Short mmCIF file of C-alpha atoms in Angstrom, two decimals:
data_model
loop_
_atom_site.label_atom_id
_atom_site.label_comp_id
_atom_site.label_asym_id
_atom_site.label_seq_id
_atom_site.Cartn_x
_atom_site.Cartn_y
_atom_site.Cartn_z
CA MET A 25 22.42 79.98 173.26
CA ILE A 26 21.76 82.85 175.73
CA ILE A 27 24.61 84.97 177.39
CA ILE A 28 22.45 86.55 180.52
CA MET A 29 24.23 89.67 181.54
CA ASP A 30 24.66 90.75 185.09
CA HIS A 31 22.58 93.79 186.29
CA HIS A 32 25.70 95.93 186.72
CA ALA A 33 26.77 95.27 183.18
CA ASP A 34 26.67 98.71 181.27
CA ASP A 35 26.60 99.22 177.86
CA ASP A 36 30.01 98.88 177.02
CA LYS A 37 30.21 95.35 178.76
CA ILE A 38 27.18 94.14 176.51
CA GLU A 39 28.64 96.02 173.00
CA ALA A 40 32.37 94.61 173.96
CA VAL A 41 30.62 90.82 174.55
CA ILE A 42 28.50 91.54 171.17
CA ILE A 43 31.66 92.04 169.25
CA ARG A 44 33.36 89.17 170.47
CA LEU A 45 30.67 86.70 169.18
CA LYS A 46 30.24 88.29 166.04
CA LYS A 47 34.01 87.87 165.10
CA ALA A 48 33.52 84.63 165.63
CA GLY A 49 30.83 84.15 163.27
CA PHE A 50 27.26 84.05 165.32
CA GLN A 51 24.58 86.33 164.83
CA ILE A 52 23.51 88.24 167.68
CA HIS A 53 19.86 89.39 168.93
CA LEU A 54 19.96 91.97 171.98
CA SER A 55 17.07 92.19 174.54
CA ARG A 56 17.05 94.42 177.23
CA GLY A 57 15.02 92.92 180.17
CA VAL A 58 13.87 95.61 182.91
CA GLU A 59 16.80 94.32 184.99
CA ARG A 60 18.85 92.89 182.96
CA ALA A 61 20.06 92.35 179.20
CA ILE A 62 19.85 89.13 177.51
CA ILE A 63 22.41 88.29 174.17
CA GLY A 64 20.80 85.68 171.94
CA ALA A 65 23.50 84.27 170.12
CA ILE A 66 22.83 81.67 167.13
CA GLY A 67 25.68 79.95 165.07
CA ASP A 68 28.53 77.12 165.27
CA LYS A 69 28.89 75.87 169.29
CA THR A 70 32.10 74.70 168.76
CA ARG A 71 33.72 78.01 167.99
CA LEU A 72 32.15 78.86 171.72
CA GLY A 73 35.91 77.52 173.25
CA ASP A 74 37.67 79.94 171.98
CA ILE A 75 36.15 83.27 172.98
CA GLY A 76 35.83 82.64 177.17
CA LEU A 77 32.21 83.78 177.18
CA GLU A 78 31.88 83.63 181.32
CA ALA A 79 35.26 85.34 181.63
CA LEU A 80 34.20 88.62 179.99
CA PRO A 81 33.78 91.82 182.05
CA GLY A 82 29.58 91.59 182.73
CA VAL A 83 28.76 87.81 181.95
CA GLU A 84 26.53 86.13 184.91
CA ARG A 85 26.16 82.88 183.04
CA VAL A 86 26.13 81.38 179.28
CA VAL A 87 22.91 78.93 178.96
CA PRO A 88 22.07 76.68 176.19
CA ILE A 89 18.89 77.20 174.77
CA LEU A 90 17.76 73.28 173.88
CA GLN A 91 14.55 74.08 171.77
CA PRO A 92 14.84 74.62 167.92
CA TYR A 93 13.06 77.85 167.88
CA LYS A 94 15.73 80.12 169.78
CA LEU A 95 14.55 83.50 169.59
CA ALA A 96 10.60 82.40 170.00
CA SER A 97 11.69 80.75 173.11
CA ARG A 98 11.03 82.04 176.43
CA THR A 99 14.50 81.12 177.64
CA PHE A 100 15.62 83.73 175.37
CA HIS A 101 12.86 86.52 176.76
CA GLU A 102 11.45 85.60 180.10
CA GLU A 103 9.26 87.98 179.75
CA GLY A 104 5.92 87.94 177.89
CA THR A 105 5.94 90.50 175.15
CA VAL A 106 3.93 93.43 174.50
CA ILE A 107 3.65 94.29 171.20
CA LYS A 108 2.88 98.03 170.72
CA ILE A 109 0.56 98.98 167.61
CA GLY A 110 -0.73 102.34 167.43
CA GLY A 111 -1.83 102.96 170.83
CA LEU A 112 -2.46 99.40 171.44
CA GLN A 113 -0.54 96.88 173.26
CA ILE A 114 -0.94 93.20 172.62
CA GLY A 115 0.04 91.01 175.37
CA GLY A 116 -0.66 93.14 178.34
CA ASP A 117 -3.54 93.39 180.99
CA ALA A 118 -6.29 93.78 178.16
CA VAL A 119 -7.43 91.31 175.68
CA HIS A 120 -8.01 92.85 172.20
CA VAL A 121 -11.04 91.77 170.18
CA ALA A 122 -10.62 92.24 166.19
CA ALA A 123 -13.81 91.68 164.63
CA GLY A 124 -14.68 92.74 160.85
CA PRO A 125 -16.13 90.07 157.57
CA CYS A 126 -14.11 87.38 156.33
CA ALA A 127 -13.77 89.18 153.26
CA VAL A 128 -14.19 93.20 152.30
CA GLU A 129 -17.43 93.19 149.27
CA SER A 130 -17.72 96.71 149.11
CA ARG A 131 -17.40 100.35 150.95
CA GLU A 132 -20.73 100.39 152.24
CA GLN A 133 -20.25 96.78 153.75
CA VAL A 134 -17.00 97.17 155.74
CA LEU A 135 -18.03 100.74 156.60
CA GLU A 136 -21.06 99.70 158.32
CA THR A 137 -19.24 96.64 160.05
CA ALA A 138 -16.79 99.20 161.21
CA GLU A 139 -19.38 101.09 163.14
CA ILE A 140 -20.89 98.27 164.48
CA VAL A 141 -17.97 96.46 165.91
CA LYS A 142 -16.09 99.75 167.27
CA LYS A 143 -19.20 100.20 169.26
CA ALA A 144 -19.65 97.27 170.31
CA GLY A 145 -15.94 97.23 172.26
CA ALA A 146 -13.79 96.10 169.01
CA THR A 147 -10.35 97.72 168.73
CA ILE A 148 -9.23 95.96 165.49
CA LEU A 149 -10.69 95.88 162.18
CA ARG A 150 -10.63 92.40 160.09
CA GLY A 151 -11.49 91.80 156.45
CA GLY A 152 -9.73 90.24 153.66
CA ALA A 153 -8.66 91.76 151.24
CA PHE A 154 -6.66 89.08 148.90
CA LYS A 155 -9.07 85.81 150.01
CA PRO A 156 -7.18 82.16 149.40
CA ARG A 157 -10.02 79.84 148.38
CA SER A 158 -10.71 76.51 147.67
CA SER A 159 -12.26 76.72 144.48
CA PRO A 160 -10.67 79.29 141.71
CA TYR A 161 -14.43 80.08 141.03
CA SER A 162 -15.36 81.78 144.68
CA PHE A 163 -14.92 85.34 145.57
CA GLN A 164 -11.39 86.29 145.42
CA GLY A 165 -10.99 89.76 147.30
CA LEU A 166 -11.12 93.06 145.89
CA GLU A 167 -7.73 93.40 146.38
CA GLU A 168 -6.20 97.19 146.46
CA GLU A 169 -9.73 98.52 146.25
CA GLY A 170 -10.48 96.42 149.57
CA LEU A 171 -7.30 97.50 150.84
CA LYS A 172 -8.75 101.19 150.61
CA PHE A 173 -11.90 100.89 152.06
CA LEU A 174 -10.29 99.31 155.40
CA ALA A 175 -7.98 102.54 155.56
CA GLU A 176 -11.32 104.58 155.29
CA ALA A 177 -13.05 102.79 158.03
CA ARG A 178 -9.90 103.45 160.06
CA ASP A 179 -10.00 106.81 159.43
CA LEU A 180 -13.41 107.65 160.38
CA THR A 181 -13.49 104.52 163.50
CA GLY A 182 -9.73 104.83 164.37
CA LEU A 183 -10.21 100.99 164.57
CA LEU A 184 -6.31 99.71 163.63
CA ILE A 185 -6.50 96.75 160.77
CA VAL A 186 -5.30 93.46 160.06
CA THR A 187 -5.60 91.96 156.48
CA GLU A 188 -4.10 88.79 154.96
CA VAL A 189 -1.18 88.84 152.49
CA MET A 190 -0.76 85.78 150.40
CA ASP A 191 2.18 86.89 148.04
CA VAL A 192 5.75 88.11 148.58
CA ARG A 193 5.15 90.72 145.43
CA ALA A 194 1.62 92.00 147.84
CA VAL A 195 3.62 92.34 150.87
CA PRO A 196 4.42 96.54 149.92
CA MET A 197 1.52 97.28 148.94
CA ILE A 198 -0.37 95.73 151.94
CA ALA A 199 1.87 96.94 154.13
CA ASP A 200 1.29 100.37 153.43
CA TYR A 201 -2.42 100.06 153.88
CA ALA A 202 -2.24 97.55 157.11
CA ASP A 203 -1.57 98.21 160.72
CA ILE A 204 -1.11 94.35 161.12
CA LEU A 205 0.06 92.14 157.88
CA GLN A 206 -1.65 88.39 158.49
CA ILE A 207 -0.30 85.16 157.50
CA GLY A 208 -3.38 82.70 157.02
CA ALA A 209 -2.61 79.31 158.01
CA ARG A 210 -2.29 77.89 154.12
CA ASN A 211 0.79 79.98 154.40
CA MET A 212 2.28 79.69 158.02
CA GLN A 213 5.50 77.39 156.24
CA ASN A 214 5.06 79.64 153.31
CA PHE A 215 8.93 80.46 153.97
CA SER A 216 9.50 82.95 151.02
CA LEU A 217 6.49 85.01 152.81
CA LEU A 218 7.88 84.79 156.07
CA ARG A 219 11.13 85.65 155.41
CA GLU A 220 9.34 88.74 153.11
CA VAL A 221 7.43 89.95 156.03
CA ALA A 222 9.98 89.85 158.29
CA LYS A 223 11.60 92.75 156.31
CA VAL A 224 8.52 94.99 157.07
CA ASP A 225 8.31 97.49 159.92
CA LYS A 226 4.64 95.87 160.93
CA PRO A 227 3.76 93.15 163.29
CA VAL A 228 2.82 90.12 162.31
CA LEU A 229 -0.17 87.62 163.05
CA LEU A 230 0.97 84.21 162.33
CA LYS A 231 -1.79 82.07 162.13
CA ARG A 232 -1.40 77.96 163.11
CA GLY A 233 -1.92 75.66 160.31
CA PRO A 234 -4.40 73.07 160.20
CA SER A 235 -1.87 69.91 160.80
CA ALA A 236 1.07 72.08 162.20
CA THR A 237 2.15 70.86 165.65
CA VAL A 238 3.16 73.72 168.37
CA GLU A 239 6.71 73.22 167.62
CA GLU A 240 5.94 73.83 163.69
CA TRP A 241 4.13 76.79 164.44
CA LEU A 242 6.89 78.10 166.49
CA MET A 243 9.35 77.52 163.72
CA ALA A 244 7.00 79.60 161.53
CA ALA A 245 7.63 82.47 164.08
CA GLU A 246 11.48 81.83 164.56
CA TYR A 247 11.48 82.51 160.40
CA ILE A 248 10.15 85.56 160.75
CA MET A 249 11.95 86.95 164.06
CA SER A 250 15.44 85.48 162.88
CA GLY A 251 14.54 87.97 159.52
CA GLY A 252 14.85 91.10 162.22
CA ASN A 253 10.50 91.47 162.87
CA TYR A 254 10.42 90.70 166.47
CA ASN A 255 6.54 91.71 166.36
CA VAL A 256 4.89 88.50 166.16
CA ILE A 257 1.44 87.21 167.49
CA LEU A 258 0.57 83.92 167.46
CA CYS A 259 -3.25 82.78 166.28
CA GLU A 260 -4.56 79.52 167.49
CA ARG A 261 -7.56 78.63 164.62
CA GLY A 262 -8.36 75.46 165.02
CA ILE A 263 -7.14 72.12 163.49
CA LYS A 264 -7.67 69.08 161.53
CA SER A 265 -9.25 65.51 163.02
CA PHE A 266 -11.35 62.93 162.79
CA GLU A 267 -14.25 65.20 163.74
CA ASN A 268 -16.24 66.84 160.86
CA TYR A 269 -19.34 68.57 162.89
CA THR A 270 -17.20 71.78 163.49
CA ARG A 271 -14.82 72.89 160.40
CA ASN A 272 -12.08 72.34 162.64
CA THR A 273 -11.08 71.57 165.88
CA LEU A 274 -10.06 74.68 168.19
CA ASP A 275 -7.00 73.57 170.21
CA LEU A 276 -6.96 75.92 173.29
CA THR A 277 -4.84 73.61 175.32
CA ALA A 278 -2.44 75.50 172.65
CA VAL A 279 -2.67 78.72 174.26
CA PRO A 280 -1.13 78.02 177.98
CA ILE A 281 1.39 75.49 176.01
CA VAL A 282 2.28 78.27 174.13
CA LYS A 283 3.14 80.82 176.43
CA TYR A 284 4.69 78.81 178.78
CA LEU A 285 7.17 77.71 176.03
CA SER A 286 7.25 81.47 174.08
CA HIS A 287 7.25 85.19 175.10
CA LEU A 288 4.97 85.78 172.15
CA PRO A 289 1.44 87.12 172.43
CA VAL A 290 -1.23 84.64 171.35
CA ILE A 291 -5.29 85.06 170.41
CA VAL A 292 -7.77 83.06 169.06
CA ASP A 293 -9.55 82.77 166.07
CA PRO A 294 -13.02 80.74 166.97
CA SER A 295 -14.95 81.79 163.96
CA HIS A 296 -12.44 79.89 161.66
CA ALA A 297 -12.45 76.99 164.28
CA ILE A 298 -15.60 75.88 164.47
CA GLY A 299 -17.04 77.52 161.10
CA LYS A 300 -20.47 77.50 162.87
CA TRP A 301 -21.76 80.93 164.63
CA ARG A 302 -23.99 79.75 167.29
CA PHE A 303 -20.22 78.25 169.01
CA VAL A 304 -18.59 81.30 168.32
CA PRO A 305 -19.10 83.00 171.46
CA SER A 306 -18.87 79.97 174.22
CA MET A 307 -15.45 79.13 172.48
CA ALA A 308 -14.43 82.67 172.57
CA LYS A 309 -15.16 82.96 176.14
CA ALA A 310 -13.08 79.46 176.71
CA ALA A 311 -10.55 81.23 174.49
CA VAL A 312 -10.09 84.38 177.47
CA ALA A 313 -10.58 81.98 180.23
CA ALA A 314 -7.35 80.27 178.88
CA GLY A 315 -5.34 83.21 178.58
CA ALA A 316 -5.62 84.40 175.20
CA ASP A 317 -4.20 88.01 174.49
CA GLY A 318 -6.81 88.91 171.60
CA LEU A 319 -9.67 87.12 169.61
CA LEU A 320 -10.53 87.36 166.27
CA VAL A 321 -13.85 87.07 165.51
CA GLU A 322 -16.03 87.34 161.93
CA VAL A 323 -18.62 89.27 161.81
CA HIS A 324 -21.07 90.88 159.05
CA PRO A 325 -24.13 93.03 158.90
CA ASN A 326 -26.23 90.28 156.81
CA PRO A 327 -24.71 86.58 156.96
CA PRO A 328 -27.00 84.79 154.72
CA GLU A 329 -26.10 87.05 151.62
CA ALA A 330 -21.74 87.12 152.99
CA LEU A 331 -19.66 85.92 149.56
CA CYS A 332 -17.58 84.75 152.08
CA ASP A 333 -18.04 82.28 155.04
CA GLY A 334 -21.43 83.58 155.94
CA PRO A 335 -22.30 80.04 158.38
CA GLN A 336 -19.39 81.35 160.73
CA SER A 337 -19.98 85.24 160.95
CA LEU A 338 -22.05 86.53 164.20
CA THR A 339 -24.83 89.53 162.86
CA PRO A 340 -24.11 92.43 164.77
CA ALA A 341 -26.71 91.59 167.98
CA ASN A 342 -24.92 87.97 168.06
CA PHE A 343 -21.81 90.03 168.49
CA MET A 344 -22.53 93.00 170.96
CA LYS A 345 -23.92 90.03 172.80
CA MET A 346 -20.85 88.19 172.84
CA MET A 347 -18.44 91.15 173.82
CA SER A 348 -21.01 91.71 176.56
CA GLU A 349 -20.42 88.38 177.96
CA LEU A 350 -16.76 88.35 177.26
CA LYS A 351 -15.81 91.21 179.66
CA GLN A 352 -17.61 89.75 182.60
CA VAL A 353 -15.14 86.63 181.96
CA ALA A 354 -12.50 88.76 181.31
CA ALA A 355 -12.82 90.70 184.74
CA ALA A 356 -13.24 87.29 186.32
CA MET A 357 -9.56 86.61 184.94
CA GLY A 358 -8.82 89.48 186.48
CA ARG A 359 -8.12 91.32 182.16
CA ARG A 360 -10.54 93.85 180.82
CA ILE A 361 -11.78 94.40 176.80
CA LEU A 362 -11.06 97.75 176.28
#
């Protein structure tokens, strides 16, 4: 449930309500909006009768949250969440583009790609130092050496870094290098990993699993938020369907649906969804038109030589062209590409 305080409620009245709820065994999450504070209370609702919440000074009304995801629900937080990372704000008027190679292959490759995507207008550098691969014989990533290359690219270009974390044991190390921790589609319901990244003071980019419903996706976000990390960015990256011409089926209907159900920002990864580079620009433009707060796009200096996902990676020239077109789409939607 949520307890909506009236706009005259001061800190003392808010704290008094929180103390009563904690004594009754409720877990508390406080959200301060522009006009009023909202207290989220999670626990045994049968104990509410002993508290008399609506009689407490400063309480306007008590509203039950019917969805199983409480903290991720827009009922709990009516305004859209804007996540601040360095000088960036994800979830605001700007549409941010994270671009880079699927896998970090070498220092030269990362630095070259970072310069390319920065020049084209990207604000975040993506790149996998640890790679989950279907085959144990495929390239698995450079691990910490790859993280060092990404950090060097950030120092040279000013781009923030988003990279995937696959194992709870690697969370502290990756958090030392990355600005945003990515939970890949395969790990969306790796609950031990979700609980671990909830302890880190870094935003988490949570990809939707290939067979996950919207509710399951939001429940995965709830795991992170209930652990204390409210800085969650949702990422739609395609779902499995009967179609096999593309790698996955990009579910752009999820963008407006999730933004209606949840206050969390939503970005789209058209590269992994489509799996074929020639269709990535069209889906990227469609994602911005659908209301996405950002994009996650694969770019490689030489896709035919890529060690991972070359067929879905844009060349520098194709990426530059796409970014120019995206700016026009964003402007038509009353937004902007930085």
